[in-house]
Coordinates of C-alpha atoms in Angstrom, one line a residue:
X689 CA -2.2 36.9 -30.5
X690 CA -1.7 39.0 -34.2
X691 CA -0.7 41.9 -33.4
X692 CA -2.9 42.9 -36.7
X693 CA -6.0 42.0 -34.9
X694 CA -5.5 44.3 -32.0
X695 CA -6.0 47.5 -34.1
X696 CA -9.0 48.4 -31.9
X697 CA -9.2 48.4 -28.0
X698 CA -12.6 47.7 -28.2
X699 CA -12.7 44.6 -29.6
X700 CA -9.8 43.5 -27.2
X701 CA -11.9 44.4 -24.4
X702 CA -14.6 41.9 -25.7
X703 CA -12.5 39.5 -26.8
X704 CA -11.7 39.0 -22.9
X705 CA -14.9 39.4 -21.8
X706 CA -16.0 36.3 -24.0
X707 CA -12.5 34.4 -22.9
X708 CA -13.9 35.2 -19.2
X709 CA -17.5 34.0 -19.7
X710 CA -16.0 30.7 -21.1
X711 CA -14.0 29.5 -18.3
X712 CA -17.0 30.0 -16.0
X713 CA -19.2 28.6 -18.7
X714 CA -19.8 24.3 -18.4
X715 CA -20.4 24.3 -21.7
X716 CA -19.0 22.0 -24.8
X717 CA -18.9 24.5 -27.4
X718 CA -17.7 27.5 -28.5
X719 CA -20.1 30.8 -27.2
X720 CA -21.0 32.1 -30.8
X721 CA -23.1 35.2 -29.2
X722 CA -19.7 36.5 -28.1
X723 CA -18.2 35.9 -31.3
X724 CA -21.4 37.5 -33.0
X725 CA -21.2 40.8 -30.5
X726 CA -17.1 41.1 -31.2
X727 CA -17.9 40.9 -35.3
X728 CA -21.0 44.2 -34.3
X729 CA -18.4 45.8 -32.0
X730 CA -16.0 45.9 -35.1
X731 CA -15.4 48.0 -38.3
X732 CA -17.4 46.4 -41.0
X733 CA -14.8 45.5 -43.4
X734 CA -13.7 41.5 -44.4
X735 CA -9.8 42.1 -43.7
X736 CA -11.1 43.4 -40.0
X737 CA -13.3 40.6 -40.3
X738 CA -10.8 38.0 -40.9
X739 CA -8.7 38.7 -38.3
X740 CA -11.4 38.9 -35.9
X741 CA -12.1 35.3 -37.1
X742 CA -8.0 34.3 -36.3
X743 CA -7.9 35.9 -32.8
X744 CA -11.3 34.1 -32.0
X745 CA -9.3 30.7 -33.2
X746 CA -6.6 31.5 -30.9
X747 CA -8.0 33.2 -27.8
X748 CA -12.0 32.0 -26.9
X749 CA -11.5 28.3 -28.4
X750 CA -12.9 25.4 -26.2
X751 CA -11.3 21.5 -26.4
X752 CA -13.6 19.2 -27.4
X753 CA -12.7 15.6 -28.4
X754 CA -12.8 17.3 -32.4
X755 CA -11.4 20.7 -31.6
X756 CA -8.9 23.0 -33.4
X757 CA -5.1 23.4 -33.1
X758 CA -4.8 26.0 -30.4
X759 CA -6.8 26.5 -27.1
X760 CA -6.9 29.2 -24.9
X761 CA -5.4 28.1 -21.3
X762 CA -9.0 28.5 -19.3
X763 CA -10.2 25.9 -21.6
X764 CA -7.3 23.8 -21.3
X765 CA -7.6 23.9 -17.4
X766 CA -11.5 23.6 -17.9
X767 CA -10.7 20.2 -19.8
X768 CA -8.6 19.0 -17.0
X769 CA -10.8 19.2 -14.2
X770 CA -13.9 18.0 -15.7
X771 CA -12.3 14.9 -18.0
X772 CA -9.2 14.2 -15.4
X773 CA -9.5 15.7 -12.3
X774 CA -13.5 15.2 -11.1
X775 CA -13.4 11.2 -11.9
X776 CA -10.1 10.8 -10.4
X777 CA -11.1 12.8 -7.2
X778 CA -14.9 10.6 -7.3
X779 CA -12.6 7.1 -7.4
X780 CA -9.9 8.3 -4.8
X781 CA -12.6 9.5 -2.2
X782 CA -14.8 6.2 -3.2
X783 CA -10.9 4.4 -1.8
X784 CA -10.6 6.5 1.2
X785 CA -7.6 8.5 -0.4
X786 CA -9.0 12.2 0.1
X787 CA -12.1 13.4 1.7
X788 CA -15.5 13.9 0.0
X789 CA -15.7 17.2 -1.1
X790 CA -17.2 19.3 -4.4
X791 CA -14.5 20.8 -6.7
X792 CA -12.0 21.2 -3.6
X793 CA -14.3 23.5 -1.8
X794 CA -13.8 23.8 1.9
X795 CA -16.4 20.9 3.9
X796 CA -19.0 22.0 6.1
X797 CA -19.2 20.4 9.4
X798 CA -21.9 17.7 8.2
X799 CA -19.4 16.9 4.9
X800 CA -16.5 16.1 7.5
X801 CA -18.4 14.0 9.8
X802 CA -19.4 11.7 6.8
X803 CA -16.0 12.1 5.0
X804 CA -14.6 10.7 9.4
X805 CA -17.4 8.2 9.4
X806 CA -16.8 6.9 5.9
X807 CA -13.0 6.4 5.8
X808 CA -13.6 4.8 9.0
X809 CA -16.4 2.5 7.9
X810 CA -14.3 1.2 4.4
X811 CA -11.1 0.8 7.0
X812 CA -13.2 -1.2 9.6
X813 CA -14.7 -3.0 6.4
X814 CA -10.9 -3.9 4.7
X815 CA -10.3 -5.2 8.2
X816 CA -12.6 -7.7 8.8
X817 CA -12.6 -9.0 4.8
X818 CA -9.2 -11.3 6.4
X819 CA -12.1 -12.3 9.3
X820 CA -14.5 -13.1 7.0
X821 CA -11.9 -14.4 4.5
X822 CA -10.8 -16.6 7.2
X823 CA -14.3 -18.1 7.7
X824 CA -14.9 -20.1 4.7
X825 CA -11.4 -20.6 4.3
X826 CA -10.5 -19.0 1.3
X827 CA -6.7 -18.3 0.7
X828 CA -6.2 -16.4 -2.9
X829 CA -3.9 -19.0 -4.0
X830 CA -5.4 -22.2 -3.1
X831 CA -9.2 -21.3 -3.0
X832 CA -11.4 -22.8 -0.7
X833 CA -10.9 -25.6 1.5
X834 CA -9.8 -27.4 4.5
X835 CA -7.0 -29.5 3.1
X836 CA -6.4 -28.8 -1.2
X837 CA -7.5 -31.4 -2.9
X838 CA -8.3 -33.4 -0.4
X839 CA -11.8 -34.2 -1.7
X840 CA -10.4 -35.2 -5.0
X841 CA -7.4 -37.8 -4.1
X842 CA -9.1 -39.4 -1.0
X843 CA -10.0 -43.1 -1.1
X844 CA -13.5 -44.0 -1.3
X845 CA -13.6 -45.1 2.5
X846 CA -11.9 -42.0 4.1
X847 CA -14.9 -40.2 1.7
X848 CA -17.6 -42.6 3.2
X849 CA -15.9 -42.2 6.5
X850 CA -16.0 -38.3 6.2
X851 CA -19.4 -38.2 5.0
X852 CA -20.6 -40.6 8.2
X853 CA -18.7 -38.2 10.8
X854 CA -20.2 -34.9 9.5
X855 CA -23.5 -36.6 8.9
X856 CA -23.4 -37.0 12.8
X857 CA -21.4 -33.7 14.1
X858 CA -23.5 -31.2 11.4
X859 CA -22.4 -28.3 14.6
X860 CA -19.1 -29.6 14.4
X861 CA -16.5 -26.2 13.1
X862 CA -13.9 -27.4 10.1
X863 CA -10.4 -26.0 10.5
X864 CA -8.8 -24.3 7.2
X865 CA -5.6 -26.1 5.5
X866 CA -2.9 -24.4 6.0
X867 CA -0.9 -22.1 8.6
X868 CA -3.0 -19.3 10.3
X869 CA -0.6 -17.0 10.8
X870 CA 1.3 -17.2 7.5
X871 CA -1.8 -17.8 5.4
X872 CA -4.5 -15.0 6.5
X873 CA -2.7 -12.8 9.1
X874 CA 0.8 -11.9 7.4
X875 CA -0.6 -10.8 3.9
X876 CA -3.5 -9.1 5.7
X877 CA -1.0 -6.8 8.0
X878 CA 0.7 -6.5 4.7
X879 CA -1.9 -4.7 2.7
X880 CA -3.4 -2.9 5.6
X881 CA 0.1 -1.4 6.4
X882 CA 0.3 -0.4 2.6
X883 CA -3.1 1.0 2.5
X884 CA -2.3 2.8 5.5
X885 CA 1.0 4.8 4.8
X886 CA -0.9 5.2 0.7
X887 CA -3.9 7.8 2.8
X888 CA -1.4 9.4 4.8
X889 CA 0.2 10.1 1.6
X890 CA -2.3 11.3 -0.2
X891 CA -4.5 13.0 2.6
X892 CA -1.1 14.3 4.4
X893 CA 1.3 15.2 2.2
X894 CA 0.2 17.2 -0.8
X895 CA -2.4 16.4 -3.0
X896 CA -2.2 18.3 -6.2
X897 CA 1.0 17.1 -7.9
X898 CA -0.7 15.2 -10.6
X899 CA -2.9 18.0 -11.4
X900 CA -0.1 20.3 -11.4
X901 CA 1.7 18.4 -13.5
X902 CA -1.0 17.2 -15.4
X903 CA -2.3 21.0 -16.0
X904 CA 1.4 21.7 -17.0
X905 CA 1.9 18.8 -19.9
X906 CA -1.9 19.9 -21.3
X907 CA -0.8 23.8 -21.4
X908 CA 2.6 22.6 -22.8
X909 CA 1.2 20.0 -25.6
X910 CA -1.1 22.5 -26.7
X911 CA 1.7 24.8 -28.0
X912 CA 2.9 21.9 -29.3
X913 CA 3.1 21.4 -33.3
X914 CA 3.8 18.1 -33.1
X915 CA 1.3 15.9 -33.8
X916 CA 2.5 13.0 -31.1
X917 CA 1.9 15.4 -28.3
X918 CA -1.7 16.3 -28.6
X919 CA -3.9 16.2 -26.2
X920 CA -5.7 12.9 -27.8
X921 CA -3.1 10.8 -27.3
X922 CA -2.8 12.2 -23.3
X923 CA -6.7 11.5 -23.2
X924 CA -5.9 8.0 -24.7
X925 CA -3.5 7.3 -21.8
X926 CA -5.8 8.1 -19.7
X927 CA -8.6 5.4 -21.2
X928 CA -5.7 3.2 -21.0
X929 CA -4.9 3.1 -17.2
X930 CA -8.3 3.0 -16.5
X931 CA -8.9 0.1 -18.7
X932 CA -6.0 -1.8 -17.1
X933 CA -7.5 -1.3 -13.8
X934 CA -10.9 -2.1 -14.5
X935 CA -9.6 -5.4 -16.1
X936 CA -7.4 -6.1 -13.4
X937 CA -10.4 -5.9 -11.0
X938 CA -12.6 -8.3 -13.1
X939 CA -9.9 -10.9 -12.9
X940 CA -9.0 -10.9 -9.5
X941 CA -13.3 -11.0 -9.3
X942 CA -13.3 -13.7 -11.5
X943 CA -10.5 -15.9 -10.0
X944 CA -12.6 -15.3 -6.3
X945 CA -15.6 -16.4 -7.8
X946 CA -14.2 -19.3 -9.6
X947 CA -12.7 -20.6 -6.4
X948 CA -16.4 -20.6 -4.6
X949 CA -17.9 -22.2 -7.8
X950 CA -15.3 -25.1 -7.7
X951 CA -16.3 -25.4 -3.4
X952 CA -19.6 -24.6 -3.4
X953 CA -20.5 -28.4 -2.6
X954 CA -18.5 -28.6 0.6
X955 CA -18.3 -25.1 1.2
X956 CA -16.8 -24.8 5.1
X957 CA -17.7 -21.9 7.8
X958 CA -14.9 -21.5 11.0
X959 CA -16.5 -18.9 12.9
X960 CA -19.9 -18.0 11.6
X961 CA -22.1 -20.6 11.3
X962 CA -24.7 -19.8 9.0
X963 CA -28.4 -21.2 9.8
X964 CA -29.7 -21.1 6.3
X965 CA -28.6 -20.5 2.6
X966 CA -29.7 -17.1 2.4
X967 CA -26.9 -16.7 5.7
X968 CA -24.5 -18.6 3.5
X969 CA -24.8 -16.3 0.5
X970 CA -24.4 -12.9 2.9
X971 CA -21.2 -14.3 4.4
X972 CA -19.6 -15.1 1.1
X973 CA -20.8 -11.7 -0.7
X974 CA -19.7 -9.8 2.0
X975 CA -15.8 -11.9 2.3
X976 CA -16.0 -11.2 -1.7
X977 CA -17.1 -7.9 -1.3
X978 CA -14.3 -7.0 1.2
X979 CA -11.0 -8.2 -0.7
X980 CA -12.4 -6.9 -3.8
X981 CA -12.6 -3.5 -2.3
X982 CA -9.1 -4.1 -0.9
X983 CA -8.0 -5.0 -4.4
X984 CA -9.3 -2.0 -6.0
X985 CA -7.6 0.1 -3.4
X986 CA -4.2 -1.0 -4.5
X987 CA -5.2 -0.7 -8.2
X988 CA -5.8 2.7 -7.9
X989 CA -2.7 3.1 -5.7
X990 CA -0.2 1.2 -8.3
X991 CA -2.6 3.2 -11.2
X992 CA -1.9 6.1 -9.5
X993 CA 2.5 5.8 -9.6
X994 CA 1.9 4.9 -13.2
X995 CA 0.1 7.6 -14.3
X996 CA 2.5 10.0 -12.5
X997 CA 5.6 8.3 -14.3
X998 CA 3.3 8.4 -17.8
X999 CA 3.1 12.3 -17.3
X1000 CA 6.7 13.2 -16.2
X1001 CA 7.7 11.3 -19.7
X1002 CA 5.6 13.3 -21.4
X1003 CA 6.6 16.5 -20.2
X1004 CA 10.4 15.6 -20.3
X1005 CA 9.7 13.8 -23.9
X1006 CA 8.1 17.9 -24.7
X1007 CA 11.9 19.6 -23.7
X1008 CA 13.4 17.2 -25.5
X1009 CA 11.7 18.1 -28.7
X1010 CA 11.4 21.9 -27.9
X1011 CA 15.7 22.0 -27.7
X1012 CA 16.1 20.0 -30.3
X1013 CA 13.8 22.4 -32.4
X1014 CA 15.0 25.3 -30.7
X1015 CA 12.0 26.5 -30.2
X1016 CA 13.0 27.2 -26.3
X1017 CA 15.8 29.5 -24.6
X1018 CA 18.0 27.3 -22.3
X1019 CA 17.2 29.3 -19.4
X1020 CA 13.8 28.3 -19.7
X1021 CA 14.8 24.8 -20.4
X1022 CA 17.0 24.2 -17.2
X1023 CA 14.1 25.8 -15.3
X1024 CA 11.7 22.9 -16.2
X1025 CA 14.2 20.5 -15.7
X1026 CA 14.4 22.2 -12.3
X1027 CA 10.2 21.7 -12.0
X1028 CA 10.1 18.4 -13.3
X1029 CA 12.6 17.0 -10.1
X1030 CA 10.6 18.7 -7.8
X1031 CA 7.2 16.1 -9.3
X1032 CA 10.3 13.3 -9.6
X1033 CA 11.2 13.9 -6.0
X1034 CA 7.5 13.6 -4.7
X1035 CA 7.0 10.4 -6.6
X1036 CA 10.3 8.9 -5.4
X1037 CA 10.1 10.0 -1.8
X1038 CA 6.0 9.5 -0.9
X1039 CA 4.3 7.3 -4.1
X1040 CA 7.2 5.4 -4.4
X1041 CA 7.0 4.5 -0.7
X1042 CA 3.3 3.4 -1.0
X1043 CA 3.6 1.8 -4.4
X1044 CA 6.9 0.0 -2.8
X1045 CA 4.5 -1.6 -0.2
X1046 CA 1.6 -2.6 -2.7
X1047 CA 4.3 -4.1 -4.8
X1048 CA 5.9 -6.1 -2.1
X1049 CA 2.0 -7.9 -1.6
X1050 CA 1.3 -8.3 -4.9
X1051 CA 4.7 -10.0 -5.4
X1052 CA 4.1 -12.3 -2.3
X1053 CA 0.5 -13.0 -4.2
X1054 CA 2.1 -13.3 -7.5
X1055 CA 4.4 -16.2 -6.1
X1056 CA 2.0 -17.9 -4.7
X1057 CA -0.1 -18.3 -7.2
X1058 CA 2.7 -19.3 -9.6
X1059 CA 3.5 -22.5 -7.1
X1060 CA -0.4 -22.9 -6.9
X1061 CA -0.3 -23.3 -10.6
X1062 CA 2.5 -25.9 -11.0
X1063 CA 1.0 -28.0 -8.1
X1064 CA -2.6 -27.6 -9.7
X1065 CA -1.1 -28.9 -13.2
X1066 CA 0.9 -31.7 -11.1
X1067 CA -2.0 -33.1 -9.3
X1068 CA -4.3 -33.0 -12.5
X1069 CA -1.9 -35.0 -13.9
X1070 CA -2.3 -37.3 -11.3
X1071 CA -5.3 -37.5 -11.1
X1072 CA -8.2 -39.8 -12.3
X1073 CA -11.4 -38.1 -14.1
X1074 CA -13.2 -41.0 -15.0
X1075 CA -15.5 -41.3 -12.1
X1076 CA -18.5 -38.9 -11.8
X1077 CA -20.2 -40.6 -9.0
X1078 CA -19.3 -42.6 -6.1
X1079 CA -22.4 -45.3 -4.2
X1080 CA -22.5 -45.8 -0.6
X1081 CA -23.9 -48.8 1.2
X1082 CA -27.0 -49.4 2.4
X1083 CA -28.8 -47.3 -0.3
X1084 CA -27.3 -44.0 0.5
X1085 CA -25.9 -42.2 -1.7
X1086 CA -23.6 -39.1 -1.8
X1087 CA -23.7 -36.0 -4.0
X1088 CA -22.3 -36.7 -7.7
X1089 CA -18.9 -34.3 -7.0
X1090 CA -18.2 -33.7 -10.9
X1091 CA -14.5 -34.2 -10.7
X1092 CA -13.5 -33.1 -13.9
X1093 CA -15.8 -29.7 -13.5
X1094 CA -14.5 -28.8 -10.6
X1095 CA -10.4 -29.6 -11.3
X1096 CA -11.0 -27.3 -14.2
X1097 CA -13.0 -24.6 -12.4
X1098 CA -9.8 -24.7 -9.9
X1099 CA -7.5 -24.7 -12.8
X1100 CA -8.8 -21.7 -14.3
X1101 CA -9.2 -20.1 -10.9
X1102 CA -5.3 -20.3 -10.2
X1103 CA -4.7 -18.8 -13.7
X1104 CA -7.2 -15.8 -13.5
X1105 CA -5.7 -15.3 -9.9
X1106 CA -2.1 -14.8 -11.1
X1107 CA -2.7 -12.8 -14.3
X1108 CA -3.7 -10.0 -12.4
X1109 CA -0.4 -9.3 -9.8
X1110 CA 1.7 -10.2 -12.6
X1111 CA 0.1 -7.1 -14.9
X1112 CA 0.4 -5.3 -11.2
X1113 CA 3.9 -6.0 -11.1
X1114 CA 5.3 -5.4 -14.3
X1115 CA 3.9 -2.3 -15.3
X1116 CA 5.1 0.0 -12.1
X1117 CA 8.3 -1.2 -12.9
X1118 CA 8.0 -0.7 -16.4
X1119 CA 6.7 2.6 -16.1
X1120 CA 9.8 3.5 -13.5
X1121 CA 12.2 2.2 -16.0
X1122 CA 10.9 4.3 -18.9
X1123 CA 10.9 7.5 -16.6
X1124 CA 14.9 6.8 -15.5
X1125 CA 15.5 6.3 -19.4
X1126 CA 14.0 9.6 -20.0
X1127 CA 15.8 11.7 -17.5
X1128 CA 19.1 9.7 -19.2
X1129 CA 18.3 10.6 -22.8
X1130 CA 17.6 14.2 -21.4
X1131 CA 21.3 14.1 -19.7
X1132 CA 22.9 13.6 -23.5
X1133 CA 21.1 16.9 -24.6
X1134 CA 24.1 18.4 -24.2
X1135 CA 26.3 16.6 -26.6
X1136 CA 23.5 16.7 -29.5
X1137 CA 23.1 20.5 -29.0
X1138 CA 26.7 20.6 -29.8
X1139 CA 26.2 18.4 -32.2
X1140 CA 23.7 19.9 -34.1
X1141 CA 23.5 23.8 -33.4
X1142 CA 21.4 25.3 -35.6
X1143 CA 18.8 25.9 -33.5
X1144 CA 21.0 27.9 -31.5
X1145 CA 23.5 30.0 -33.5
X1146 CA 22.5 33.4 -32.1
X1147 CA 23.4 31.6 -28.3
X1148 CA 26.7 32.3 -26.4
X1149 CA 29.0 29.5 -26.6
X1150 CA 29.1 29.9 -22.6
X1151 CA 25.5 29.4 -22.2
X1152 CA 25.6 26.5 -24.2
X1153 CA 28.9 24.7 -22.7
X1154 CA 26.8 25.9 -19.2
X1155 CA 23.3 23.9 -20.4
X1156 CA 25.7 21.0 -21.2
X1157 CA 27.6 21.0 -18.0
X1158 CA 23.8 21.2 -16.2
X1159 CA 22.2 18.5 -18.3
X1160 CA 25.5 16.5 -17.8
X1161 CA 25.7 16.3 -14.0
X1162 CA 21.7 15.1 -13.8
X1163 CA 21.6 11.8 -12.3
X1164 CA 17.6 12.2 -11.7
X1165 CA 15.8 8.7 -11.4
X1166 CA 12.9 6.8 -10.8
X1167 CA 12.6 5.0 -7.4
X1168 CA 10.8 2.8 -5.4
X1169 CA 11.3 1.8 -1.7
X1170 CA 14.5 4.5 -2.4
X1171 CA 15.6 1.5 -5.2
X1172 CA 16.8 3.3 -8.3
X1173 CA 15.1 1.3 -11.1
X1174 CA 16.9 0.9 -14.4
X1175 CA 16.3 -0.9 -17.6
X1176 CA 19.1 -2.9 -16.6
X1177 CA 17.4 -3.7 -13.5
X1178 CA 14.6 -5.0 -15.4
X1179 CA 16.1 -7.2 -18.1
X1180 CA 18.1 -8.9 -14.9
X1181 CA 15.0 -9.3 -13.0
X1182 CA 13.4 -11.0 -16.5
X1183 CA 16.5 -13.5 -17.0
X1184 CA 15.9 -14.6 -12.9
X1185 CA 12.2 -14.7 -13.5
X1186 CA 12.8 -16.9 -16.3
X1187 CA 15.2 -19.2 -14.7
X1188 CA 13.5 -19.9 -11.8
X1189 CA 10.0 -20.5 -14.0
X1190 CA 12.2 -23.1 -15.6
X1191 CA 13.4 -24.6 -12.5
X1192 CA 10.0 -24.6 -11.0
X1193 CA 8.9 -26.4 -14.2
X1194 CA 11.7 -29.1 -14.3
X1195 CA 10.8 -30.1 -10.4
X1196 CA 7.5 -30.5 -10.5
X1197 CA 6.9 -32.0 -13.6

């Protein structure tokens, strides 16, 4: 504020008045009857004028996607809780991960019983998608059948056999390929136990870290004159997680689709038999309905970590450029240093827990489809896709099984499957990485203060040789499952990944 334009006590006592009515205001734009009563309220002269028009720039300014430079801090936390925080609260109470509630407000009895009777429905629903899974034998890396590819490398006789048999036992249950307990029941326990200890963290332990932080980046990037710390490029971010997510989503959908399309001619049923096709369309909606809600669960769980790790590299990334600038006191440096491994801590010690568990299923996904891929290419290979319809005796004739179609419906079914946990996997741990690289540019502060120390010439050398001692001894990281996570890490993790791709590639072709 210009100390030129608070000549008048008047005017400052409007000035807050309109600030006030803004941040309860829901409005987009700027109130211009406040700015009209602060311009009658004062002297009518143009320099009075003009700076009337400065400390309305500065003070009473809502953001907008094409606002000004400066924002008043109401606004800024009005921004955050309509843009940020109300759509992230909507998706995490749609998941189960906090209660149904309106803007935080304490829940009335009837808002708690259906906040209890929905997180109980959605857990009792992720736990019998494996059930329903189960019945029409659909494994996420195979698809659906009762032996893989049985249907396309059998002789013509064990098909004319097959056909005969269930012809004459249509009550008979088919048994799914594979082993029950390591095909349905492991990975199931798996991502229930992660989904699990992910609501306790988020509904026990406490909930507002991101929009603490993320209230504390906004305020901070909007003293900031540098242009790569707006608040557009924060927004953009934003867009950009929930882009990956929603992408993420349509290919695992896609992949679960793809594997019913390529089965939908021999399409088997374990425990529920269904009477009619309108029965066999409810059971496979609801099986598809059920891991896809389970998927979106852990996207917004891995989404979560990364946005978290995003924002911490932001606000370190903001001390960094405010010491080199010297545009901040080093007392006031170390204390955000001090804030920011307070947000590091809870990410390492209760996200990185639950993100550790999501990571360890979507890597046990992630591998399997990769084998399912190399044994899909193997057997195409081997394969012949000449025939399109195979005769029976005595004038019957089976259904023309389009083998060509449906190798390439599985195909693409494998592929869709896989690109989804690898984009899960990799960008946690990318995100991690870049947060530990952060905190270890931050540590060589020190050295280029001493370096270059213009910016603070009027500061004791003991203040300065303390700030570099401080920044010195930081050995802050990112972690998950209480693994430090370094680029190192990363590249090391690539070269294996490589290698055993290669191997993989060598054997089976």
């Amino acid at each position: 504020m210009h100390p030129e334009s608070c000549s008048s006590s008047n005017v400052e006592a409007t000035v807050n008045a309109c600030v006030i009515d803004e941040e309860e205001s829901d409005s987009q734009t700027p109130d211009l009857l406040c700015r009209a009563q602060i311009l009658n309220d004062s002297p009518r002269s143009s320099s009075m004028s003009s700076a009337l028009d400065e400390l309305f720039s500065h003070e009473a300014t809502l953001i907008t996607e094409c606002a000004g430079e400066s924002y008043n801090t109401a606004a800024i936390l009005h921004y955050c809780r309509k843009r940020i925080i109300k759509p992230r609260d909507i998706i995490f109470s749609f998941f189960g991960y906090r209660p149904w509630s309106k803007d935080g407000a304490d829940l009335c009895l009837c808002m708690r019983a259906f906040s209890v009777l929905y997180c109980a429905f959605l857990l009792l629903f992720l736990a019998w998608g494996p059930v329903l899974q189960y019945n029409i034998c659909l494994r996420r890396d195979r698809g659906v059948s009762t032996e893989p590819m049985k249907h396309l490398n059998g002789s013509v006789s064990e098909l004319k056999e097959d056909f005969y048999s269930n012809k004459g036992n249509n009550d008979g249950k088919d048994s799914c390929s594979g082993s029950l307990v390591f095909g349905y029941v492991v990975p199931s326990i798996m991502f229930l136990l992660a989904y699990l200890v992910t609501c306790l963290v988020l509904r026990c332990g406490e909930p507002e870290h991101l929009q603490t932080l993320l209230e504390r980046v906004y305020l901070i990037s909007a003293c900031s004159p540098w242009e790569q710390m707006k608040q557009r490029r924060l927004g953009c971010a934003w867009v950009t997680w929930l882009v990956l997510g929603l992408l993420c989503l349509a290919l695992s959908l896609t992949s679960l689709a793809l594997h019913l399309a390529a089965a939908a001619p021999h399409l088997p049923f374990t425990i529920i038999q269904p009477s009619d096709t309108a029965d066999k369309i409810v059971l496979c909606g609801l099986a598809l309905g059920s891991l896809w809600v389970g998927d979106g669960a852990m996207v917004v769980g891995v989404l979560l970590y990364c946005a978290q790790c995003h924002l911490l590299c932001t606000l370190l990334g903001l001390i960094r450029t405010t010491l080199l600038q010297g545009a901040i006191s080093l007392h006031s440096a170390k204390k955000q240093i001090d804030e920011s491994s307070r947000f590091l801590r809870h990410l390492n010690q209760e996200l990185g827990l639950s993100v550790g568990l999501y990571l360890c299923v979507i890597g046990f996904r992630a591998v399997t489809a990769f084998g399912q891929v190399f044994s899909v290419i193997r057997e195409a290979e081997a394969t012949s896709l000449n025939s399109s319809k195979r005769m029976f005796p005595a004038g019957e004739e089976m259904s023309s099984i389009k083998e060509p179609e449906i190798e390439w419906l599985h195909l693409a079914a494998v592929i869709t499957n896989l690109l989804p946990w690898l984009l899960l996997m990799a960008v946690p741990l990318f995100m991690a990485a870049r947060l530990s690289s952060a905190y270890r540019a931050l540590s060589k502060m020190g050295c280029q203060l001493h370096a270059r120390p213009f910016g603070y010439q009027s500061t004791p050398q003991t203040d300065i040789d303390s700030f570099l001692l401080y920044v010195s001894c930081l050995s802050l990281k990112a972690k998950i499952l209480w693994i430090p996570v370094r680029t190192y890490f990363l590249v090391s993790l690539l070269v294996l990944s490589v290698m055993a791709v290669a191997i993989l590639s060598y054997i089976y072709t």
